[in-house]
Amino acid sequence: MKLHVWFFSLLLALSAAAHAQTAPSNDYIIALVNSEPITNAELESQTRQLIESRGPQSGALPPAAELRAAVLERLIVERAQLQMARETGVRIDPAQIDQAEANIAAQNQLDLVQLRANLEKRGTTQAAFRQQLRDQLLINRLQERELETRIKISDAEVEASLAARKEAAKDPQNQEINLGHLFLALPENPSSAALAQAQQQAQKILDRLKTGDSFESLVQEFSAAERNNAGQLGLRSADRYPPLFVNASQALAVGAVSQWVRSDAGLHLLKVLERRVNGLSDTQVQHHARHILLRPDASLTQQQAIQQLAAVRARILSGAASFEAQARAMSQDGSAAQGGDLGWAALGLFVPEFEQVLMRLREKEIAEPLVSRFGVHLIELLERRNVDLTPAQMRERERNLLRAKRADETFEAWIRDVRGRAFVEIRDPN
């Protein structure tokens, strides 16, 4: 479970913990998990916070008794996992808790002081917050370790799955394709002269492709349609393309350009930009970006860093400064010497908050300042490209997909086992 996903539920749990700490003296134990108590105050607070956190699309709540029983069961399972983590030697050091706390602050566009102030307003101390972080990290680490030992994917299974996927790729109905389209229009029932002129222009375009002109630049210069976004028609299933387009591009590799094909409307030249089979592509998107990083500290607040980089962005866009020079002078990471250049990188190399902004950028575009767990960034996307996956990368991706398919079932079985091995006593409040 990712930290940014469970942040708000964590706050609810912390509120419950705070409530339990100030519970009235007549509070009582509602359950024992291997002799460790769960109090009625904890249960009531968790139930109340769950109700208050529900959105308008959440649907009707179950009856009160059923909801209370479900929340109690969740508390029991969490307590049993924490006990197992401690008993089996899972450890979380303070530096990991520091990083988790910083991540949560950054993901919610807060600094640590603001985060802790918000928690204090909710009645949660920093110590209680860090203890809850430790507990969640313990559970996460335990789950990762236990699932890793239970899910084994053999090389033979990987090869069989790849073979099945390759066979499925032969059927166009299993494919999604993104085509670039260069269109030369023809009048209805064109004369021989009009057709000859269009064919002459079509040959000129092919000649320029051979001499190094890009397909995208030729779209901008010649195409009678879809000039925006370099002629991209968008990723769509084969049945949403004209059969003419599917037939012309079916045998082409990603990046290849078709021969001219003719329809009633004119002449079409197609470039295969991306192809996915059953939702998967045999290429990976790589980004060439550069950035400037400022790390907030005692002398520079996060807000000041944002303001500084916003001013730098304005100067670069106006032509008063260059990105490279500003990165060399300001950036507080190892890329400064290279003018902030991060080189070519596939998705997954950068932290999620950085990649989410990077994927939205157009080439040569500079984003507004971004807050990540490492500091405040100013990002420019220089180029974007598709690169074929290597055989090793394809096998590793297939192994991960097979592992993910088994994860839910394996996790549910493991949770049942943890619950079954715990001694649980439910106490009657009467």
Short mmCIF file of C-alpha atoms in Angstrom, two decimals:
data_model
loop_
_atom_site.label_atom_id
_atom_site.label_comp_id
_atom_site.label_asym_id
_atom_site.label_seq_id
_atom_site.Cartn_x
_atom_site.Cartn_y
_atom_site.Cartn_z
CA MET A 1 0.00 0.00 0.00
CA LYS A 2 1.46 3.34 -1.06
CA LEU A 3 1.88 6.08 1.53
CA HIS A 4 0.08 8.73 -0.51
CA VAL A 5 -2.94 6.42 -0.98
CA TRP A 6 -3.53 5.76 2.68
CA PHE A 7 -2.66 9.24 3.98
CA PHE A 8 -6.20 10.42 4.68
CA SER A 9 -7.28 7.10 6.15
CA LEU A 10 -4.17 7.36 8.30
CA LEU A 11 -5.30 10.74 9.58
CA LEU A 12 -8.62 9.17 10.48
CA ALA A 13 -6.85 6.41 12.33
CA LEU A 14 -4.73 8.97 14.16
CA SER A 15 -7.84 10.87 15.16
CA ALA A 16 -9.18 7.62 16.54
CA ALA A 17 -5.95 7.09 18.45
CA ALA A 18 -6.15 10.60 19.87
CA HIS A 19 -9.74 9.99 20.90
CA ALA A 20 -8.73 6.75 22.58
CA GLN A 21 -5.99 8.55 24.53
CA THR A 22 -8.57 10.93 25.97
CA ALA A 23 -11.33 8.34 26.37
CA PRO A 24 -13.43 8.47 29.52
CA SER A 25 -12.36 6.34 32.42
CA ASN A 26 -15.40 4.05 31.99
CA ASP A 27 -14.11 2.86 28.59
CA TYR A 28 -13.81 -0.90 28.31
CA ILE A 29 -12.02 -3.58 26.30
CA ILE A 30 -14.08 -4.82 23.36
CA ALA A 31 -11.62 -7.48 22.09
CA LEU A 32 -8.29 -9.13 22.83
CA VAL A 33 -5.88 -10.10 20.06
CA ASN A 34 -3.26 -12.44 21.55
CA SER A 35 -3.85 -10.65 24.88
CA GLU A 36 -3.47 -7.17 23.32
CA PRO A 37 -6.61 -5.08 23.89
CA ILE A 38 -8.80 -3.16 21.46
CA THR A 39 -10.94 -0.66 23.34
CA ASN A 40 -14.50 0.38 22.68
CA ALA A 41 -13.29 3.98 22.30
CA GLU A 42 -10.98 2.93 19.44
CA LEU A 43 -13.79 1.05 17.75
CA GLU A 44 -16.33 3.87 18.10
CA SER A 45 -13.89 6.50 16.88
CA GLN A 46 -12.81 4.41 13.87
CA THR A 47 -16.44 3.75 12.97
CA ARG A 48 -17.40 7.41 13.31
CA GLN A 49 -14.43 8.60 11.27
CA LEU A 50 -15.22 6.06 8.55
CA ILE A 51 -18.76 7.41 8.28
CA GLU A 52 -17.58 11.04 8.20
CA SER A 53 -14.98 10.34 5.50
CA ARG A 54 -17.41 8.84 3.00
CA GLY A 55 -17.94 10.74 -0.24
CA PRO A 56 -21.26 11.43 -1.98
CA GLN A 57 -20.75 8.45 -4.34
CA SER A 58 -20.05 5.92 -1.60
CA GLY A 59 -23.55 4.42 -1.51
CA ALA A 60 -25.64 3.39 1.47
CA LEU A 61 -24.01 2.27 4.69
CA PRO A 62 -24.70 -1.21 6.05
CA PRO A 63 -26.73 -1.48 9.28
CA ALA A 64 -24.95 -0.07 12.33
CA ALA A 65 -24.23 -3.45 13.90
CA GLU A 66 -22.81 -4.81 10.63
CA LEU A 67 -20.62 -1.73 10.13
CA ARG A 68 -19.33 -1.94 13.68
CA ALA A 69 -18.47 -5.63 13.23
CA ALA A 70 -16.60 -4.89 9.97
CA VAL A 71 -14.52 -2.12 11.56
CA LEU A 72 -13.71 -4.34 14.53
CA GLU A 73 -12.56 -7.10 12.18
CA ARG A 74 -10.28 -4.65 10.39
CA LEU A 75 -8.73 -3.58 13.70
CA ILE A 76 -8.21 -7.21 14.68
CA VAL A 77 -6.45 -8.05 11.42
CA GLU A 78 -4.22 -4.97 11.63
CA ARG A 79 -3.29 -5.79 15.22
CA ALA A 80 -2.47 -9.38 14.30
CA GLN A 81 -0.21 -8.22 11.45
CA LEU A 82 1.65 -5.79 13.71
CA GLN A 83 2.25 -8.54 16.23
CA MET A 84 3.56 -10.88 13.52
CA ALA A 85 5.85 -8.15 12.17
CA ARG A 86 7.40 -7.58 15.57
CA GLU A 87 7.70 -11.30 16.33
CA THR A 88 9.39 -12.09 13.02
CA GLY A 89 11.99 -9.35 13.26
CA VAL A 90 10.63 -6.70 10.90
CA ARG A 91 12.28 -3.40 11.79
CA ILE A 92 11.71 0.20 10.76
CA ASP A 93 14.44 2.71 11.58
CA PRO A 94 13.84 6.40 12.36
CA ALA A 95 15.24 7.52 8.97
CA GLN A 96 12.49 5.56 7.18
CA ILE A 97 9.85 7.26 9.31
CA ASP A 98 11.45 10.65 8.57
CA GLN A 99 11.24 9.91 4.84
CA ALA A 100 7.61 8.76 5.09
CA GLU A 101 6.68 11.92 6.99
CA ALA A 102 8.43 14.10 4.38
CA ASN A 103 6.70 12.21 1.54
CA ILE A 104 3.26 12.79 3.02
CA ALA A 105 3.97 16.48 3.51
CA ALA A 106 5.23 16.88 -0.08
CA GLN A 107 2.36 14.93 -1.63
CA ASN A 108 -0.09 17.26 0.12
CA GLN A 109 1.95 20.37 -0.82
CA LEU A 110 2.84 21.12 2.77
CA ASP A 111 6.13 21.48 4.58
CA LEU A 112 6.73 19.50 7.77
CA VAL A 113 5.79 22.42 10.03
CA GLN A 114 2.44 22.84 8.25
CA LEU A 115 1.75 19.11 8.32
CA ARG A 116 2.40 18.86 12.04
CA ALA A 117 0.26 21.95 12.70
CA ASN A 118 -2.64 20.35 10.78
CA LEU A 119 -2.29 17.17 12.80
CA GLU A 120 -2.21 19.11 16.08
CA LYS A 121 -5.50 20.78 15.08
CA ARG A 122 -6.97 17.28 14.70
CA GLY A 123 -5.79 16.37 18.19
CA THR A 124 -2.85 14.23 17.08
CA THR A 125 0.64 14.77 18.44
CA GLN A 126 3.76 14.33 16.35
CA ALA A 127 4.71 11.32 18.47
CA ALA A 128 1.36 9.63 17.79
CA PHE A 129 1.67 10.41 14.08
CA ARG A 130 5.14 8.90 13.85
CA GLN A 131 4.02 5.82 15.76
CA GLN A 132 1.19 5.33 13.29
CA LEU A 133 3.66 5.76 10.44
CA ARG A 134 5.89 3.12 12.01
CA ASP A 135 2.96 0.72 12.36
CA GLN A 136 1.89 1.16 8.74
CA LEU A 137 5.47 0.75 7.48
CA LEU A 138 5.79 -2.42 9.57
CA ILE A 139 2.62 -3.83 8.01
CA ASN A 140 3.76 -2.85 4.50
CA ARG A 141 7.17 -4.45 4.98
CA LEU A 142 5.63 -7.61 6.39
CA GLN A 143 3.17 -7.92 3.51
CA GLU A 144 5.88 -7.38 0.90
CA ARG A 145 8.11 -10.02 2.48
CA GLU A 146 5.37 -12.60 2.92
CA LEU A 147 3.96 -12.20 -0.60
CA GLU A 148 7.42 -12.33 -2.13
CA THR A 149 8.03 -15.75 -0.58
CA ARG A 150 4.60 -17.08 -1.63
CA ILE A 151 4.46 -15.94 -5.28
CA LYS A 152 6.98 -17.69 -7.50
CA ILE A 153 6.82 -17.40 -11.28
CA SER A 154 8.93 -19.90 -13.24
CA ASP A 155 10.80 -19.12 -16.44
CA ALA A 156 8.61 -21.65 -18.25
CA GLU A 157 5.46 -19.78 -17.20
CA VAL A 158 6.92 -16.52 -18.45
CA GLU A 159 7.84 -17.98 -21.83
CA ALA A 160 4.41 -19.61 -22.22
CA SER A 161 2.67 -16.31 -21.42
CA LEU A 162 4.86 -14.43 -23.90
CA ALA A 163 4.11 -17.01 -26.60
CA ALA A 164 0.37 -16.66 -25.99
CA ARG A 165 0.63 -12.88 -26.17
CA LYS A 166 2.61 -13.10 -29.42
CA GLU A 167 -0.06 -15.33 -30.93
CA ALA A 168 -2.80 -12.92 -29.83
CA ALA A 169 -0.89 -10.07 -31.49
CA LYS A 170 -1.57 -11.59 -34.90
CA ASP A 171 -5.26 -10.72 -34.56
CA PRO A 172 -5.82 -7.01 -35.28
CA GLN A 173 -8.87 -7.07 -32.99
CA ASN A 174 -6.52 -7.58 -30.03
CA GLN A 175 -4.47 -4.53 -30.93
CA GLU A 176 -4.59 -0.86 -30.09
CA ILE A 177 -2.72 1.38 -32.50
CA ASN A 178 -1.70 5.01 -32.54
CA LEU A 179 -1.09 6.19 -36.11
CA GLY A 180 0.40 9.37 -37.46
CA HIS A 181 -1.55 10.48 -40.55
CA LEU A 182 -0.45 12.63 -43.49
CA PHE A 183 -3.34 13.29 -45.84
CA LEU A 184 -3.34 14.68 -49.37
CA ALA A 185 -6.90 15.51 -50.41
CA LEU A 186 -8.29 14.72 -53.86
CA PRO A 187 -11.49 16.06 -55.41
CA GLU A 188 -14.32 13.66 -56.13
CA ASN A 189 -13.66 11.89 -59.44
CA PRO A 190 -10.27 13.62 -59.89
CA SER A 191 -8.99 14.35 -63.35
CA SER A 192 -5.84 12.71 -64.62
CA ALA A 193 -4.00 15.99 -64.14
CA ALA A 194 -5.15 16.38 -60.53
CA LEU A 195 -4.22 12.79 -59.75
CA ALA A 196 -0.79 13.20 -61.36
CA GLN A 197 -0.15 16.37 -59.36
CA ALA A 198 -1.08 14.62 -56.08
CA GLN A 199 1.13 11.65 -56.92
CA GLN A 200 4.02 13.99 -57.71
CA GLN A 201 3.61 15.68 -54.33
CA ALA A 202 3.35 12.27 -52.63
CA GLN A 203 6.67 11.21 -54.19
CA LYS A 204 8.28 14.47 -53.09
CA ILE A 205 7.21 13.73 -49.49
CA LEU A 206 8.69 10.21 -49.66
CA ASP A 207 11.95 11.60 -51.03
CA ARG A 208 12.18 14.09 -48.18
CA LEU A 209 11.54 11.33 -45.63
CA LYS A 210 14.46 9.40 -47.13
CA THR A 211 16.75 12.43 -46.85
CA GLY A 212 16.01 12.91 -43.15
CA ASP A 213 12.96 15.15 -42.82
CA SER A 214 10.74 14.02 -39.95
CA PHE A 215 7.26 12.67 -40.56
CA GLU A 216 5.90 15.19 -38.05
CA SER A 217 7.39 18.20 -39.88
CA LEU A 218 6.00 16.95 -43.19
CA VAL A 219 2.56 16.64 -41.62
CA GLN A 220 2.75 20.27 -40.59
CA GLU A 221 3.81 21.31 -44.10
CA PHE A 222 1.59 19.19 -46.33
CA SER A 223 -1.26 17.44 -44.54
CA ALA A 224 -4.83 18.53 -45.25
CA ALA A 225 -6.00 17.23 -41.86
CA GLU A 226 -4.83 16.47 -38.30
CA ARG A 227 -1.92 18.89 -38.29
CA ASN A 228 -2.26 19.36 -34.55
CA ASN A 229 -0.22 16.95 -32.44
CA ALA A 230 1.87 15.91 -35.46
CA GLY A 231 -0.99 14.09 -37.15
CA GLN A 232 -1.60 11.63 -34.32
CA LEU A 233 -4.94 9.86 -34.54
CA GLY A 234 -4.69 8.57 -30.98
CA LEU A 235 -4.41 5.13 -29.42
CA ARG A 236 -7.51 3.18 -30.39
CA SER A 237 -8.59 -0.37 -31.15
CA ALA A 238 -8.22 -1.62 -34.71
CA ASP A 239 -11.99 -1.74 -35.26
CA ARG A 240 -12.09 2.06 -34.77
CA TYR A 241 -9.80 2.64 -37.74
CA PRO A 242 -10.78 2.34 -41.40
CA PRO A 243 -9.86 -1.15 -42.66
CA LEU A 244 -7.64 0.58 -45.23
CA PHE A 245 -5.50 2.02 -42.42
CA VAL A 246 -5.32 -1.28 -40.52
CA ASN A 247 -4.26 -3.24 -43.60
CA ALA A 248 -1.62 -0.66 -44.54
CA SER A 249 -0.03 -0.57 -41.06
CA GLN A 250 -0.55 -4.11 -39.75
CA ALA A 251 2.85 -5.48 -40.80
CA LEU A 252 4.81 -2.35 -39.85
CA ALA A 253 7.07 -2.04 -36.84
CA VAL A 254 6.63 0.85 -34.44
CA GLY A 255 8.26 3.90 -36.01
CA ALA A 256 7.89 2.64 -39.59
CA VAL A 257 6.01 4.51 -42.32
CA SER A 258 3.61 2.87 -44.79
CA GLN A 259 3.40 3.26 -48.53
CA TRP A 260 0.81 5.71 -49.83
CA VAL A 261 -2.71 4.27 -49.85
CA ARG A 262 -5.67 5.76 -51.66
CA SER A 263 -9.26 6.22 -50.50
CA ASP A 264 -12.18 8.05 -52.08
CA ALA A 265 -11.04 11.18 -50.19
CA GLY A 266 -7.39 11.20 -51.20
CA LEU A 267 -3.94 9.78 -50.45
CA HIS A 268 -2.85 8.67 -46.98
CA LEU A 269 0.60 8.12 -45.51
CA LEU A 270 0.68 6.41 -42.09
CA LYS A 271 3.31 6.11 -39.40
CA VAL A 272 2.96 3.56 -36.58
CA LEU A 273 3.60 5.58 -33.41
CA GLU A 274 2.55 2.96 -30.87
CA ARG A 275 1.07 -0.51 -30.85
CA ARG A 276 -0.36 -2.34 -27.85
CA VAL A 277 -1.57 -5.91 -27.64
CA ASN A 278 -4.11 -6.57 -24.89
CA GLY A 279 -3.22 -3.19 -23.40
CA LEU A 280 0.57 -3.68 -23.55
CA SER A 281 3.11 -1.99 -25.79
CA ASP A 282 6.41 -3.50 -26.95
CA THR A 283 7.95 -0.06 -26.63
CA GLN A 284 8.60 2.19 -23.67
CA VAL A 285 8.29 5.95 -23.54
CA GLN A 286 11.50 7.72 -22.63
CA HIS A 287 11.84 11.37 -21.65
CA HIS A 288 14.82 13.68 -22.00
CA ALA A 289 14.36 16.37 -19.38
CA ARG A 290 16.30 18.83 -17.30
CA HIS A 291 15.47 20.46 -14.01
CA ILE A 292 16.50 22.91 -11.34
CA LEU A 293 16.15 21.63 -7.77
CA LEU A 294 15.97 23.75 -4.63
CA ARG A 295 15.96 21.99 -1.26
CA PRO A 296 14.04 23.90 1.47
CA ASP A 297 15.91 24.21 4.75
CA ALA A 298 16.17 26.53 7.73
CA SER A 299 17.19 29.43 5.48
CA LEU A 300 14.77 28.73 2.60
CA THR A 301 11.13 27.81 3.11
CA GLN A 302 9.24 25.73 0.59
CA GLN A 303 7.12 28.74 -0.39
CA GLN A 304 10.22 30.86 -0.96
CA ALA A 305 11.71 28.13 -3.17
CA ILE A 306 8.49 28.01 -5.22
CA GLN A 307 8.55 31.79 -5.64
CA GLN A 308 12.22 31.80 -6.67
CA LEU A 309 11.69 29.12 -9.32
CA ALA A 310 8.53 30.82 -10.61
CA ALA A 311 10.59 33.97 -11.14
CA VAL A 312 13.32 31.96 -12.89
CA ARG A 313 10.71 30.36 -15.16
CA ALA A 314 9.36 33.78 -16.14
CA ARG A 315 12.88 35.00 -17.00
CA ILE A 316 13.60 31.94 -19.12
CA LEU A 317 10.31 32.22 -21.00
CA SER A 318 10.96 35.90 -21.69
CA GLY A 319 14.41 35.13 -23.07
CA ALA A 320 16.21 37.03 -20.30
CA ALA A 321 17.94 33.87 -19.02
CA SER A 322 18.77 30.36 -20.22
CA PHE A 323 17.62 27.24 -18.43
CA GLU A 324 21.09 25.71 -18.61
CA ALA A 325 22.81 28.71 -17.02
CA GLN A 326 20.22 28.97 -14.25
CA ALA A 327 20.54 25.26 -13.49
CA ARG A 328 24.34 25.51 -13.26
CA ALA A 329 24.06 28.47 -10.90
CA MET A 330 21.15 27.35 -8.69
CA SER A 331 20.37 23.64 -8.80
CA GLN A 332 21.17 21.75 -5.62
CA ASP A 333 21.75 18.29 -7.05
CA GLY A 334 24.30 16.40 -9.13
CA SER A 335 22.80 17.48 -12.46
CA ALA A 336 23.81 21.13 -11.91
CA ALA A 337 27.18 20.66 -13.65
CA GLN A 338 25.31 19.41 -16.76
CA GLY A 339 22.94 22.38 -16.78
CA GLY A 340 20.26 20.30 -15.05
CA ASP A 341 20.28 17.67 -17.83
CA LEU A 342 18.83 14.37 -16.57
CA GLY A 343 19.46 12.43 -19.78
CA TRP A 344 17.09 9.92 -21.33
CA ALA A 345 15.00 8.05 -18.77
CA ALA A 346 12.10 5.60 -18.86
CA LEU A 347 9.09 5.99 -16.60
CA GLY A 348 9.70 4.56 -13.16
CA LEU A 349 13.09 6.19 -12.64
CA PHE A 350 11.72 9.37 -11.07
CA VAL A 351 9.38 9.74 -8.11
CA PRO A 352 5.64 9.65 -9.02
CA GLU A 353 4.95 13.33 -8.37
CA PHE A 354 7.80 14.28 -10.74
CA GLU A 355 6.68 11.85 -13.45
CA GLN A 356 3.05 12.96 -13.33
CA VAL A 357 4.10 16.47 -14.34
CA LEU A 358 6.68 15.24 -16.85
CA MET A 359 4.12 13.11 -18.72
CA ARG A 360 1.79 16.11 -19.18
CA LEU A 361 4.44 18.37 -20.70
CA ARG A 362 4.87 19.01 -24.40
CA GLU A 363 8.38 19.08 -25.85
CA LYS A 364 10.22 22.33 -25.01
CA GLU A 365 7.61 23.19 -22.36
CA ILE A 366 8.59 24.28 -18.84
CA ALA A 367 6.25 23.32 -16.00
CA GLU A 368 5.25 25.48 -13.08
CA PRO A 369 7.37 24.77 -9.97
CA LEU A 370 6.68 21.29 -8.58
CA VAL A 371 7.02 20.08 -4.98
CA SER A 372 8.35 16.55 -4.54
CA ARG A 373 9.78 14.64 -1.60
CA PHE A 374 13.25 15.92 -2.60
CA GLY A 375 12.43 19.61 -2.80
CA VAL A 376 11.05 22.05 -5.37
CA HIS A 377 11.73 21.45 -9.07
CA LEU A 378 11.53 23.45 -12.26
CA ILE A 379 11.23 20.92 -15.10
CA GLU A 380 11.65 21.30 -18.85
CA LEU A 381 10.86 18.44 -21.22
CA LEU A 382 13.37 18.54 -24.06
CA GLU A 383 12.35 15.46 -26.06
CA ARG A 384 10.15 12.38 -25.86
CA ARG A 385 10.63 9.10 -27.76
CA ASN A 386 9.45 5.50 -27.97
CA VAL A 387 12.13 2.81 -27.64
CA ASP A 388 11.69 -0.91 -28.26
CA LEU A 389 11.77 -3.04 -25.13
CA THR A 390 14.64 -5.51 -25.01
CA PRO A 391 13.79 -9.24 -24.73
CA ALA A 392 14.97 -9.17 -21.11
CA GLN A 393 12.70 -6.20 -20.33
CA MET A 394 9.73 -7.95 -21.95
CA ARG A 395 10.32 -11.10 -19.90
CA GLU A 396 10.60 -9.10 -16.69
CA ARG A 397 7.39 -7.21 -17.48
CA GLU A 398 5.58 -10.48 -18.17
CA ARG A 399 6.84 -11.94 -14.89
CA ASN A 400 5.55 -8.89 -13.02
CA LEU A 401 2.16 -9.14 -14.73
CA LEU A 402 1.83 -12.81 -13.80
CA ARG A 403 2.87 -12.00 -10.24
CA ALA A 404 0.28 -9.20 -10.05
CA LYS A 405 -2.48 -11.54 -11.25
CA ARG A 406 -1.76 -13.86 -8.34
CA ALA A 407 -1.17 -11.17 -5.75
CA ASP A 408 -4.79 -10.50 -4.70
CA GLU A 409 -5.67 -14.17 -4.26
CA THR A 410 -2.39 -14.86 -2.42
CA PHE A 411 -2.83 -11.82 -0.19
CA GLU A 412 -6.38 -12.79 0.78
CA ALA A 413 -5.26 -16.32 1.64
CA TRP A 414 -2.38 -14.97 3.72
CA ILE A 415 -4.63 -12.55 5.61
CA ARG A 416 -7.02 -15.42 6.43
CA ASP A 417 -4.05 -17.41 7.73
CA VAL A 418 -2.84 -14.52 9.91
CA ARG A 419 -6.34 -14.06 11.30
CA GLY A 420 -6.79 -17.78 11.88
CA ARG A 421 -3.56 -18.12 13.85
CA ALA A 422 -4.36 -15.22 16.19
CA PHE A 423 -6.16 -15.91 19.46
CA VAL A 424 -9.07 -13.47 19.45
CA GLU A 425 -11.49 -12.98 22.29
CA ILE A 426 -14.55 -10.77 21.62
CA ARG A 427 -15.89 -9.46 24.91
CA ASP A 428 -19.56 -8.89 25.59
CA PRO A 429 -20.01 -5.29 26.82
CA ASN A 430 -22.79 -6.50 29.05
#
